[in-house]
PDB file of C-alpha atoms in Angstrom:
ATOM      1  CA  MET A 364     -40.752 -52.208  18.501  1.00 57.00           C
ATOM      2  CA  PRO A 365     -40.764 -54.802  21.313  1.00 73.00           C
ATOM      3  CA  ALA A 366     -37.697 -55.289  23.451  1.00 82.00           C
ATOM      4  CA  ALA A 367     -34.924 -57.573  22.282  1.00 81.00           C
ATOM      5  CA  PRO A 368     -35.412 -61.277  23.048  1.00 87.00           C
ATOM      6  CA  ARG A 369     -33.931 -62.361  26.358  1.00 91.00           C
ATOM      7  CA  VAL A 370     -33.060 -65.591  28.133  1.00 92.00           C
ATOM      8  CA  ARG A 371     -33.511 -66.476  31.797  1.00 93.00           C
ATOM      9  CA  ALA A 372     -30.759 -68.064  33.834  1.00 94.00           C
ATOM     10  CA  ALA A 373     -33.194 -70.834  34.790  1.00 93.00           C
ATOM     11  CA  ASP A 374     -33.487 -71.754  31.101  1.00 92.00           C
ATOM     12  CA  VAL A 375     -29.758 -72.503  30.943  1.00 94.00           C
ATOM     13  CA  PHE A 376     -28.530 -73.432  34.419  1.00 96.00           C
ATOM     14  CA  SER A 377     -29.672 -75.335  37.481  1.00 94.00           C
ATOM     15  CA  PRO A 378     -29.935 -73.287  40.710  1.00 94.00           C
ATOM     16  CA  GLU A 379     -26.666 -74.841  41.905  1.00 95.00           C
ATOM     17  CA  GLU A 380     -24.867 -73.988  38.659  1.00 95.00           C
ATOM     18  CA  TRP A 381     -26.159 -70.409  38.713  1.00 97.00           C
ATOM     19  CA  ALA A 382     -25.454 -69.700  42.395  1.00 95.00           C
ATOM     20  CA  PRO A 383     -21.773 -68.657  41.983  1.00 94.00           C
ATOM     21  CA  PHE A 384     -22.748 -65.962  39.504  1.00 95.00           C
ATOM     22  CA  GLN A 385     -25.286 -64.285  41.792  1.00 90.00           C
ATOM     23  CA  THR A 386     -22.864 -63.143  44.487  1.00 87.00           C
ATOM     24  CA  ARG A 387     -20.960 -59.835  44.468  1.00 84.00           C
ATOM     25  CA  ALA A 388     -17.796 -59.292  46.516  1.00 87.00           C
ATOM     26  CA  ALA A 389     -17.738 -55.842  48.136  1.00 91.00           C
ATOM     27  CA  TRP A 390     -13.979 -55.404  47.726  1.00 95.00           C
ATOM     28  CA  VAL A 391     -13.380 -56.371  44.083  1.00 97.00           C
ATOM     29  CA  GLY A 392     -14.925 -53.317  42.450  1.00 97.00           C
ATOM     30  CA  PRO A 393     -12.919 -50.773  44.502  1.00 97.00           C
ATOM     31  CA  LEU A 394      -9.801 -52.874  43.930  1.00 98.00           C
ATOM     32  CA  LEU A 395     -10.329 -52.744  40.168  1.00 98.00           C
ATOM     33  CA  VAL A 396     -10.681 -48.945  40.263  1.00 98.00           C
ATOM     34  CA  ALA A 397      -7.479 -48.723  42.329  1.00 98.00           C
ATOM     35  CA  HIS A 398      -5.736 -51.091  39.901  1.00 98.00           C
ATOM     36  CA  CYS A 399      -6.754 -48.992  36.922  1.00 98.00           C
ATOM     37  CA  TRP A 400      -5.426 -45.767  38.431  1.00 98.00           C
ATOM     38  CA  GLY A 401      -2.344 -47.598  39.649  1.00 98.00           C
ATOM     39  CA  VAL A 402      -1.504 -48.767  36.116  1.00 98.00           C
ATOM     40  CA  ILE A 403      -2.061 -45.234  34.795  1.00 98.00           C
ATOM     41  CA  ALA A 404       0.210 -43.750  37.487  1.00 98.00           C
ATOM     42  CA  LEU A 405       2.912 -46.370  36.924  1.00 98.00           C
ATOM     43  CA  ALA A 406       2.863 -45.919  33.149  1.00 98.00           C
ATOM     44  CA  ALA A 407       3.052 -42.128  33.565  1.00 98.00           C
ATOM     45  CA  ALA A 408       6.012 -42.497  35.940  1.00 98.00           C
ATOM     46  CA  VAL A 409       7.777 -44.773  33.456  1.00 98.00           C
ATOM     47  CA  GLY A 410       7.225 -42.210  30.711  1.00 98.00           C
ATOM     48  CA  VAL A 411       8.643 -39.436  32.870  1.00 98.00           C
ATOM     49  CA  VAL A 412      11.740 -41.409  33.872  1.00 98.00           C
ATOM     50  CA  TRP A 413      12.378 -43.031  30.460  1.00 98.00           C
ATOM     51  CA  PRO A 414      10.946 -40.709  27.763  1.00 97.00           C
ATOM     52  CA  ILE A 415      11.940 -43.149  25.042  1.00 98.00           C
ATOM     53  CA  LEU A 416       9.105 -45.384  26.301  1.00 98.00           C
ATOM     54  CA  ILE A 417       6.441 -42.647  25.995  1.00 98.00           C
ATOM     55  CA  PRO A 418       4.775 -44.200  22.890  1.00 98.00           C
ATOM     56  CA  VAL A 419       4.197 -47.468  24.784  1.00 98.00           C
ATOM     57  CA  CYS A 420       3.063 -45.537  27.865  1.00 98.00           C
ATOM     58  CA  VAL A 421       0.543 -43.612  25.760  1.00 98.00           C
ATOM     59  CA  MET A 422      -0.957 -46.910  24.582  1.00 98.00           C
ATOM     60  CA  VAL A 423      -1.076 -48.362  28.098  1.00 98.00           C
ATOM     61  CA  ILE A 424      -2.651 -45.232  29.577  1.00 98.00           C
ATOM     62  CA  GLY A 425      -5.145 -44.903  26.723  1.00 98.00           C
ATOM     63  CA  THR A 426      -6.237 -48.489  27.280  1.00 98.00           C
ATOM     64  CA  ARG A 427      -6.683 -47.861  31.009  1.00 98.00           C
ATOM     65  CA  GLN A 428      -8.695 -44.748  30.224  1.00 97.00           C
ATOM     66  CA  LEU A 429     -10.942 -47.168  28.360  1.00 97.00           C
ATOM     67  CA  GLY A 430     -10.691 -49.272  31.521  1.00 97.00           C
ATOM     68  CA  LEU A 431     -12.160 -46.361  33.510  1.00 97.00           C
ATOM     69  CA  ALA A 432     -15.043 -46.224  31.024  1.00 96.00           C
ATOM     70  CA  ILE A 433     -15.521 -49.983  31.370  1.00 97.00           C
ATOM     71  CA  LEU A 434     -15.630 -49.691  35.164  1.00 97.00           C
ATOM     72  CA  MET A 435     -18.152 -46.845  34.793  1.00 96.00           C
ATOM     73  CA  HIS A 436     -20.181 -49.310  32.731  1.00 96.00           C
ATOM     74  CA  GLU A 437     -19.860 -51.805  35.582  1.00 97.00           C
ATOM     75  CA  ALA A 438     -21.185 -49.164  37.976  1.00 97.00           C
ATOM     76  CA  ALA A 439     -24.127 -48.542  35.630  1.00 96.00           C
ATOM     77  CA  HIS A 440     -25.108 -52.148  36.370  1.00 96.00           C
ATOM     78  CA  GLY A 441     -24.488 -51.670  40.103  1.00 95.00           C
ATOM     79  CA  GLY A 442     -21.420 -53.898  39.924  1.00 94.00           C
ATOM     80  CA  LEU A 443     -18.654 -51.872  41.572  1.00 96.00           C
ATOM     81  CA  SER A 444     -20.123 -52.120  45.073  1.00 95.00           C
ATOM     82  CA  PRO A 445     -23.221 -53.544  46.768  1.00 93.00           C
ATOM     83  CA  ASN A 446     -23.412 -50.174  48.530  1.00 95.00           C
ATOM     84  CA  ALA A 447     -25.333 -47.930  46.126  1.00 95.00           C
ATOM     85  CA  ARG A 448     -23.657 -44.717  47.272  1.00 97.00           C
ATOM     86  CA  LEU A 449     -20.159 -46.143  47.002  1.00 97.00           C
ATOM     87  CA  ASN A 450     -20.996 -47.669  43.633  1.00 97.00           C
ATOM     88  CA  ALA A 451     -22.197 -44.270  42.385  1.00 97.00           C
ATOM     89  CA  PHE A 452     -19.196 -42.422  43.801  1.00 97.00           C
ATOM     90  CA  LEU A 453     -16.646 -44.810  42.320  1.00 97.00           C
ATOM     91  CA  GLY A 454     -18.428 -45.058  38.978  1.00 97.00           C
ATOM     92  CA  HIS A 455     -18.995 -41.333  38.537  1.00 96.00           C
ATOM     93  CA  TRP A 456     -16.157 -39.417  40.193  1.00 97.00           C
ATOM     94  CA  LEU A 457     -13.269 -41.863  39.865  1.00 97.00           C
ATOM     95  CA  CYS A 458     -14.193 -43.503  36.546  1.00 97.00           C
ATOM     96  CA  ALA A 459     -16.575 -41.402  34.453  1.00 95.00           C
ATOM     97  CA  VAL A 460     -15.643 -37.781  35.146  1.00 95.00           C
ATOM     98  CA  PRO A 461     -11.874 -38.015  34.446  1.00 95.00           C
ATOM     99  CA  VAL A 462     -12.550 -39.266  30.896  1.00 94.00           C
ATOM    100  CA  GLY A 463     -15.396 -36.837  30.234  1.00 91.00           C
ATOM    101  CA  ALA A 464     -18.370 -39.036  31.045  1.00 91.00           C
ATOM    102  CA  SER A 465     -21.359 -38.936  33.390  1.00 91.00           C
ATOM    103  CA  LEU A 466     -22.671 -42.032  35.139  1.00 93.00           C
ATOM    104  CA  ALA A 467     -26.128 -40.475  35.485  1.00 91.00           C
ATOM    105  CA  ALA A 468     -26.287 -39.750  31.760  1.00 89.00           C
ATOM    106  CA  TYR A 469     -24.733 -43.035  30.710  1.00 91.00           C
ATOM    107  CA  ARG A 470     -26.913 -45.412  32.745  1.00 93.00           C
ATOM    108  CA  PRO A 471     -30.288 -44.824  31.004  1.00 91.00           C
ATOM    109  CA  TYR A 472     -28.583 -44.685  27.627  1.00 89.00           C
ATOM    110  CA  HIS A 473     -26.818 -47.987  28.232  1.00 92.00           C
ATOM    111  CA  LEU A 474     -29.824 -49.772  29.718  1.00 92.00           C
ATOM    112  CA  ALA A 475     -31.791 -48.773  26.617  1.00 92.00           C
ATOM    113  CA  HIS A 476     -29.036 -50.476  24.590  1.00 93.00           C
ATOM    114  CA  HIS A 477     -29.590 -53.664  26.583  1.00 95.00           C
ATOM    115  CA  LYS A 478     -33.358 -53.474  26.325  1.00 93.00           C
ATOM    116  CA  TYR A 479     -33.354 -52.958  22.565  1.00 93.00           C
ATOM    117  CA  ALA A 480     -30.067 -54.638  21.624  1.00 92.00           C
ATOM    118  CA  GLN A 481     -29.688 -54.602  17.829  1.00 92.00           C
ATOM    119  CA  GLN A 482     -33.290 -53.394  17.372  1.00 91.00           C
ATOM    120  CA  ALA A 483     -34.176 -50.119  15.662  1.00 89.00           C
ATOM    121  CA  GLU A 484     -34.440 -48.367  19.056  1.00 92.00           C
ATOM    122  CA  ASP A 485     -30.977 -49.440  20.165  1.00 90.00           C
ATOM    123  CA  PRO A 486     -28.993 -46.197  20.665  1.00 89.00           C
ATOM    124  CA  ASP A 487     -25.784 -48.073  19.861  1.00 89.00           C
ATOM    125  CA  LEU A 488     -27.070 -49.525  16.578  1.00 90.00           C
ATOM    126  CA  VAL A 489     -25.245 -46.821  14.628  1.00 89.00           C
ATOM    127  CA  LEU A 490     -21.969 -48.283  15.922  1.00 89.00           C
ATOM    128  CA  SER A 491     -22.524 -51.720  14.367  1.00 90.00           C
ATOM    129  CA  ALA A 492     -25.061 -51.273  11.543  1.00 90.00           C
ATOM    130  CA  PRO A 493     -22.627 -49.873   8.922  1.00 92.00           C
ATOM    131  CA  PHE A 494     -20.416 -52.948   9.023  1.00 94.00           C
ATOM    132  CA  PRO A 495     -18.911 -54.592   7.078  1.00 96.00           C
ATOM    133  CA  VAL A 496     -17.088 -51.671   5.493  1.00 96.00           C
ATOM    134  CA  SER A 497     -14.041 -51.451   3.280  1.00 97.00           C
ATOM    135  CA  ARG A 498     -10.532 -51.503   4.686  1.00 96.00           C
ATOM    136  CA  ALA A 499     -10.103 -47.937   3.460  1.00 97.00           C
ATOM    137  CA  SER A 500     -13.179 -46.841   5.423  1.00 95.00           C
ATOM    138  CA  LEU A 501     -11.911 -48.387   8.677  1.00 96.00           C
ATOM    139  CA  ARG A 502      -8.466 -46.916   8.010  1.00 96.00           C
ATOM    140  CA  ARG A 503      -9.988 -43.438   7.723  1.00 96.00           C
ATOM    141  CA  LYS A 504     -11.858 -43.936  10.995  1.00 94.00           C
ATOM    142  CA  ILE A 505      -8.727 -45.035  12.811  1.00 96.00           C
ATOM    143  CA  ILE A 506      -6.778 -42.103  11.390  1.00 96.00           C
ATOM    144  CA  ARG A 507      -9.467 -39.746  12.714  1.00 95.00           C
ATOM    145  CA  ASP A 508      -9.087 -41.374  16.115  1.00 95.00           C
ATOM    146  CA  LEU A 509      -5.298 -41.299  16.258  1.00 97.00           C
ATOM    147  CA  THR A 510      -5.078 -37.698  15.016  1.00 97.00           C
ATOM    148  CA  GLY A 511      -7.499 -36.377  17.634  1.00 94.00           C
ATOM    149  CA  GLN A 512     -10.371 -35.601  15.253  1.00 93.00           C
ATOM    150  CA  THR A 513     -12.795 -37.947  17.036  1.00 91.00           C
ATOM    151  CA  PHE A 514     -11.808 -36.463  20.391  1.00 91.00           C
ATOM    152  CA  PHE A 515     -12.443 -32.970  19.010  1.00 88.00           C
ATOM    153  CA  LYS A 516     -15.928 -33.958  17.854  1.00 85.00           C
ATOM    154  CA  GLN A 517     -16.800 -35.553  21.180  1.00 81.00           C
ATOM    155  CA  ARG A 518     -15.239 -33.090  23.605  1.00 78.00           C
ATOM    156  CA  VAL A 519     -15.346 -29.775  21.768  1.00 76.00           C
ATOM    157  CA  LEU A 520     -17.954 -29.657  19.017  1.00 74.00           C
ATOM    158  CA  PHE A 521     -20.579 -31.467  21.059  1.00 69.00           C
ATOM    159  CA  ALA A 522     -19.838 -29.438  24.185  1.00 63.00           C
ATOM    160  CA  LEU A 523     -20.337 -26.274  22.121  1.00 65.00           C
ATOM    161  CA  LYS A 524     -23.569 -27.754  20.701  1.00 62.00           C
ATOM    162  CA  ALA A 525     -22.066 -27.478  17.265  1.00 49.00           C
ATOM    163  CA  PHE A 526     -22.542 -31.151  16.462  1.00 47.00           C
ATOM    164  CA  ARG A 527     -26.005 -32.543  17.140  1.00 52.00           C
ATOM    165  CA  THR A 528     -26.475 -35.766  15.209  1.00 53.00           C
ATOM    166  CA  SER A 529     -26.786 -39.322  16.452  1.00 51.00           C
ATOM    167  CA  HIS A 530     -25.971 -40.723  13.030  1.00 57.00           C
ATOM    168  CA  ASP A 531     -22.204 -40.388  13.256  1.00 62.00           C
ATOM    169  CA  ALA A 532     -20.441 -43.317  14.893  1.00 62.00           C
ATOM    170  CA  ASP A 533     -17.652 -40.963  15.985  1.00 65.00           C
ATOM    171  CA  VAL A 534     -19.961 -39.266  18.454  1.00 60.00           C
ATOM    172  CA  ALA A 535     -22.837 -41.665  19.067  1.00 57.00           C
ATOM    173  CA  GLU A 536     -21.913 -42.864  22.532  1.00 56.00           C
ATOM    174  CA  GLY A 537     -19.486 -40.108  23.369  1.00 53.00           C
ATOM    175  CA  ALA A 538     -21.949 -37.354  22.592  1.00 50.00           C
ATOM    176  CA  VAL A 539     -24.639 -38.658  24.881  1.00 53.00           C
ATOM    177  CA  VAL A 540     -22.137 -39.090  27.681  1.00 54.00           C
ATOM    178  CA  THR A 541     -19.722 -36.180  27.447  1.00 56.00           C
ATOM    179  CA  GLY A 542     -22.153 -33.400  26.664  1.00 58.00           C
ATOM    180  CA  LYS A 543     -23.561 -33.478  30.188  1.00 63.00           C
ATOM    181  CA  SER A 544     -20.301 -33.482  32.107  1.00 75.00           C
ATOM    182  CA  VAL A 545     -18.149 -30.731  30.659  1.00 83.00           C
ATOM    183  CA  LEU A 546     -17.515 -28.763  33.854  1.00 87.00           C
ATOM    184  CA  PRO A 547     -16.712 -31.808  36.052  1.00 91.00           C
ATOM    185  CA  PHE A 548     -14.435 -33.090  33.278  1.00 92.00           C
ATOM    186  CA  LEU A 549     -12.571 -29.790  33.145  1.00 92.00           C
ATOM    187  CA  ALA A 550     -12.322 -29.603  36.939  1.00 94.00           C
ATOM    188  CA  ALA A 551     -10.991 -33.159  37.257  1.00 95.00           C
ATOM    189  CA  ASN A 552      -8.430 -32.570  34.555  1.00 96.00           C
ATOM    190  CA  ALA A 553      -7.380 -29.281  36.106  1.00 97.00           C
ATOM    191  CA  ALA A 554      -6.793 -31.172  39.349  1.00 97.00           C
ATOM    192  CA  LEU A 555      -4.683 -33.771  37.519  1.00 97.00           C
ATOM    193  CA  PHE A 556      -2.671 -30.964  35.900  1.00 98.00           C
ATOM    194  CA  VAL A 557      -2.064 -29.310  39.290  1.00 97.00           C
ATOM    195  CA  VAL A 558      -0.889 -32.598  40.797  1.00 96.00           C
ATOM    196  CA  MET A 559       1.569 -33.138  37.957  1.00 97.00           C
ATOM    197  CA  ALA A 560       2.730 -29.527  38.072  1.00 97.00           C
ATOM    198  CA  LEU A 561       3.382 -29.764  41.805  1.00 97.00           C
ATOM    199  CA  ALA A 562       5.415 -32.885  41.104  1.00 95.00           C
ATOM    200  CA  GLY A 563       7.527 -30.826  38.710  1.00 97.00           C
ATOM    201  CA  VAL A 564       6.329 -32.580  35.536  1.00 97.00           C
ATOM    202  CA  TRP A 565       3.566 -30.289  34.267  1.00 97.00           C
ATOM    203  CA  TRP A 566       4.235 -31.449  30.704  1.00 98.00           C
ATOM    204  CA  ALA A 567       3.224 -35.009  31.645  1.00 98.00           C
ATOM    205  CA  TRP A 568      -0.460 -33.999  31.766  1.00 98.00           C
ATOM    206  CA  PHE A 569      -0.299 -33.115  28.059  1.00 98.00           C
ATOM    207  CA  VAL A 570       1.839 -36.056  26.957  1.00 98.00           C
ATOM    208  CA  LEU A 571       0.816 -38.815  29.366  1.00 98.00           C
ATOM    209  CA  TRP A 572      -2.838 -38.008  29.987  1.00 98.00           C
ATOM    210  CA  LEU A 573      -4.343 -35.719  27.344  1.00 97.00           C
ATOM    211  CA  LEU A 574      -2.516 -37.297  24.410  1.00 98.00           C
ATOM    212  CA  PRO A 575      -3.729 -40.851  25.225  1.00 98.00           C
ATOM    213  CA  LEU A 576      -7.232 -39.497  25.887  1.00 97.00           C
ATOM    214  CA  ALA A 577      -7.308 -37.752  22.519  1.00 96.00           C
ATOM    215  CA  THR A 578      -5.790 -40.563  20.444  1.00 97.00           C
ATOM    216  CA  TRP A 579      -5.448 -44.120  21.730  1.00 98.00           C
ATOM    217  CA  PHE A 580      -8.601 -44.052  23.890  1.00 96.00           C
ATOM    218  CA  PRO A 581     -10.969 -43.212  20.989  1.00 94.00           C
ATOM    219  CA  MET A 582      -9.263 -45.788  18.782  1.00 96.00           C
ATOM    220  CA  VAL A 583      -9.533 -48.710  21.208  1.00 96.00           C
ATOM    221  CA  THR A 584     -13.076 -47.623  22.068  1.00 95.00           C
ATOM    222  CA  ARG A 585     -13.918 -47.948  18.379  1.00 94.00           C
ATOM    223  CA  LEU A 586     -12.277 -51.389  18.121  1.00 96.00           C
ATOM    224  CA  ARG A 587     -14.203 -52.509  21.196  1.00 95.00           C
ATOM    225  CA  ASN A 588     -17.495 -51.260  19.726  1.00 94.00           C
ATOM    226  CA  ILE A 589     -16.893 -53.037  16.428  1.00 95.00           C
ATOM    227  CA  ALA A 590     -15.946 -56.297  18.118  1.00 97.00           C
ATOM    228  CA  GLU A 591     -18.969 -56.322  20.383  1.00 96.00           C
ATOM    229  CA  HIS A 592     -21.812 -56.239  17.839  1.00 96.00           C
ATOM    230  CA  ALA A 593     -20.713 -55.760  14.231  1.00 95.00           C
ATOM    231  CA  CYS A 594     -21.350 -58.540  11.694  1.00 95.00           C
ATOM    232  CA  VAL A 595     -23.024 -60.994  14.073  1.00 96.00           C
ATOM    233  CA  GLU A 596     -25.667 -62.825  12.082  1.00 93.00           C
ATOM    234  CA  GLY A 597     -28.968 -63.231  13.915  1.00 92.00           C
ATOM    235  CA  SER A 598     -28.109 -60.666  16.583  1.00 91.00           C
ATOM    236  CA  SER A 599     -31.544 -59.067  16.543  1.00 89.00           C
ATOM    237  CA  THR A 600     -33.486 -62.297  17.016  1.00 93.00           C
ATOM    238  CA  ASP A 601     -31.357 -64.732  19.057  1.00 94.00           C
ATOM    239  CA  PRO A 602     -30.288 -63.665  22.575  1.00 94.00           C
ATOM    240  CA  PHE A 603     -27.325 -66.008  22.347  1.00 96.00           C
ATOM    241  CA  ARG A 604     -26.130 -64.073  19.311  1.00 96.00           C
ATOM    242  CA  ALA A 605     -26.894 -60.548  20.490  1.00 94.00           C
ATOM    243  CA  ALA A 606     -23.176 -59.829  20.830  1.00 97.00           C
ATOM    244  CA  ARG A 607     -19.761 -61.318  20.158  1.00 97.00           C
ATOM    245  CA  THR A 608     -17.152 -62.620  22.562  1.00 98.00           C
ATOM    246  CA  THR A 609     -13.562 -62.148  21.436  1.00 98.00           C
ATOM    247  CA  ARG A 610     -10.747 -64.269  22.801  1.00 97.00           C
ATOM    248  CA  ALA A 611      -8.101 -61.785  23.907  1.00 97.00           C
ATOM    249  CA  SER A 612      -4.420 -62.573  24.271  1.00 96.00           C
ATOM    250  CA  TRP A 613      -2.381 -61.001  27.049  1.00 96.00           C
ATOM    251  CA  TRP A 614      -1.225 -58.151  24.798  1.00 97.00           C
ATOM    252  CA  GLU A 615      -4.777 -57.480  23.588  1.00 97.00           C
ATOM    253  CA  ARG A 616      -5.897 -57.258  27.230  1.00 97.00           C
ATOM    254  CA  ALA A 617      -3.024 -54.825  27.868  1.00 97.00           C
ATOM    255  CA  PHE A 618      -3.501 -52.617  24.822  1.00 97.00           C
ATOM    256  CA  ILE A 619      -7.114 -53.048  23.620  1.00 97.00           C
ATOM    257  CA  ALA A 620      -9.541 -54.855  25.948  1.00 97.00           C
ATOM    258  CA  PRO A 621      -9.034 -54.486  29.732  1.00 97.00           C
ATOM    259  CA  TYR A 622     -11.253 -55.789  32.532  1.00 98.00           C
ATOM    260  CA  TRP A 623     -12.890 -58.630  30.603  1.00 98.00           C
ATOM    261  CA  VAL A 624     -14.731 -56.337  28.218  1.00 97.00           C
ATOM    262  CA  ASN A 625     -14.116 -58.922  25.476  1.00 98.00           C
ATOM    263  CA  PHE A 626     -16.734 -61.262  27.022  1.00 98.00           C
ATOM    264  CA  HIS A 627     -19.601 -59.237  25.625  1.00 97.00           C
ATOM    265  CA  ALA A 628     -21.943 -62.041  24.555  1.00 97.00           C
ATOM    266  CA  GLU A 629     -22.052 -63.314  28.140  1.00 97.00           C
ATOM    267  CA  HIS A 630     -22.623 -59.803  29.448  1.00 97.00           C
ATOM    268  CA  HIS A 631     -25.641 -59.362  27.183  1.00 97.00           C
ATOM    269  CA  LEU A 632     -27.045 -62.699  28.224  1.00 97.00           C
ATOM    270  CA  PHE A 633     -26.749 -61.960  31.970  1.00 96.00           C
ATOM    271  CA  MET A 634     -25.941 -58.281  32.389  1.00 95.00           C
ATOM    272  CA  HIS A 635     -25.866 -58.276  36.202  1.00 94.00           C
ATOM    273  CA  VAL A 636     -23.004 -60.779  36.489  1.00 96.00           C
ATOM    274  CA  PRO A 637     -19.894 -58.840  37.618  1.00 96.00           C
ATOM    275  CA  CYS A 638     -17.253 -58.348  34.949  1.00 96.00           C
ATOM    276  CA  TRP A 639     -14.614 -60.361  36.827  1.00 97.00           C
ATOM    277  CA  LYS A 640     -16.873 -63.435  36.680  1.00 97.00           C
ATOM    278  CA  LEU A 641     -17.375 -63.273  32.937  1.00 98.00           C
ATOM    279  CA  PRO A 642     -14.528 -65.717  32.038  1.00 97.00           C
ATOM    280  CA  ALA A 643     -16.120 -68.366  34.285  1.00 97.00           C
ATOM    281  CA  LEU A 644     -19.562 -67.526  32.886  1.00 97.00           C
ATOM    282  CA  HIS A 645     -18.182 -67.919  29.376  1.00 98.00           C
ATOM    283  CA  ARG A 646     -16.984 -71.447  30.143  1.00 97.00           C
ATOM    284  CA  ALA A 647     -20.278 -72.330  31.836  1.00 97.00           C
ATOM    285  CA  VAL A 648     -22.462 -71.008  29.015  1.00 97.00           C
ATOM    286  CA  ARG A 649     -20.356 -72.573  26.273  1.00 97.00           C
ATOM    287  CA  ALA A 650     -20.722 -75.950  27.972  1.00 96.00           C
ATOM    288  CA  THR A 651     -24.491 -75.810  27.390  1.00 96.00           C
ATOM    289  CA  GLU A 652     -26.214 -76.660  24.129  1.00 96.00           C
ATOM    290  CA  PRO A 653     -27.636 -73.152  23.438  1.00 95.00           C
ATOM    291  CA  GLY A 654     -24.307 -71.615  24.441  1.00 95.00           C
ATOM    292  CA  LYS A 655     -22.699 -73.175  21.389  1.00 96.00           C
ATOM    293  CA  ARG A 656     -24.579 -70.579  19.312  1.00 96.00           C
ATOM    294  CA  ILE A 657     -22.535 -67.711  20.794  1.00 97.00           C
ATOM    295  CA  GLU A 658     -20.343 -65.916  18.271  1.00 97.00           C
ATOM    296  CA  VAL A 659     -16.722 -66.321  19.428  1.00 97.00           C
ATOM    297  CA  ALA A 660     -13.855 -64.679  17.551  1.00 97.00           C
ATOM    298  CA  PRO A 661     -10.256 -65.892  17.958  1.00 97.00           C
ATOM    299  CA  GLY A 662      -8.907 -62.344  18.363  1.00 97.00           C
ATOM    300  CA  TYR A 663      -9.418 -58.690  17.481  1.00 98.00           C
ATOM    301  CA  ALA A 664      -7.514 -58.997  14.195  1.00 97.00           C
ATOM    302  CA  ALA A 665      -9.987 -61.663  13.043  1.00 97.00           C
ATOM    303  CA  VAL A 666     -12.923 -59.398  13.915  1.00 97.00           C
ATOM    304  CA  MET A 667     -11.402 -56.497  11.981  1.00 97.00           C
ATOM    305  CA  ARG A 668     -10.930 -58.715   8.943  1.00 97.00           C
ATOM    306  CA  GLU A 669     -14.598 -59.665   9.094  1.00 96.00           C
ATOM    307  CA  ALA A 670     -15.661 -56.062   9.684  1.00 96.00           C
ATOM    308  CA  THR A 671     -13.719 -54.943   6.577  1.00 97.00           C
ATOM    309  CA  ALA A 672     -14.922 -57.656   4.212  1.00 92.00           C
ATOM    310  CA  ARG A 673     -16.783 -55.292   1.887  1.00 84.00           C
TER     311      ARG A 673
END
């Protein structure tokens, strides 16, 4: 099948209008990685000092673990640094490996998703094609996430080569990514455990790193996947409708959608624009006539209602 239809910046913007979106600041990507780890460290410290807040800390840390995956995605597009070596180092060792991913494995997989977005060859099609589903079906999926079953499939069964299907949305993206980075993942997590043990809080690795990774991280990853492509009419034929943008409130950015991942329609239109410029790109695209065709949801709850309309 031919590649998904695309649009050129010149078809939408004048050279002057497009110029701000072509530049990349060398310092923003590293700062975002530092911010992500800083939030994780702060939330872990809060959980250690005030154990009553551990449930909230688990949600914050799980969302920032998704943030690491999002910044790995940014590195796959060369967006964390103009320096290719630094971009690869940040994206792989500081973002991908700690959450069980591999930048080298993820990049070709993800670029194939862009090339064939919502076409039969799209490796992510399994994540959006089943929708809409019933509320009971989504509830079962979320229960699998929050009870660690999805994590077990992705990190254990696939690593042991006991689960080899691309037709299960629980493992579609995770399987491709995590299966090639088991040893680095274990080494990075062993290092995190040692650091916490030396700090006298060995238990924090289990409660404030592994628990979020096994529960909240898979759940918000699923919500993100659903919001990005599910139930968007015309997504396979109109580049302006290849994905959905979801307006995220401050609490949704804190607990579901960090680092502007909610601006997915704009990312699919112009995938090399850095993530921190996507809000401005959203305003610029929506001000154009074709940009009015973009699917925009008022929030993640609205998307879930649409995705469970069966």
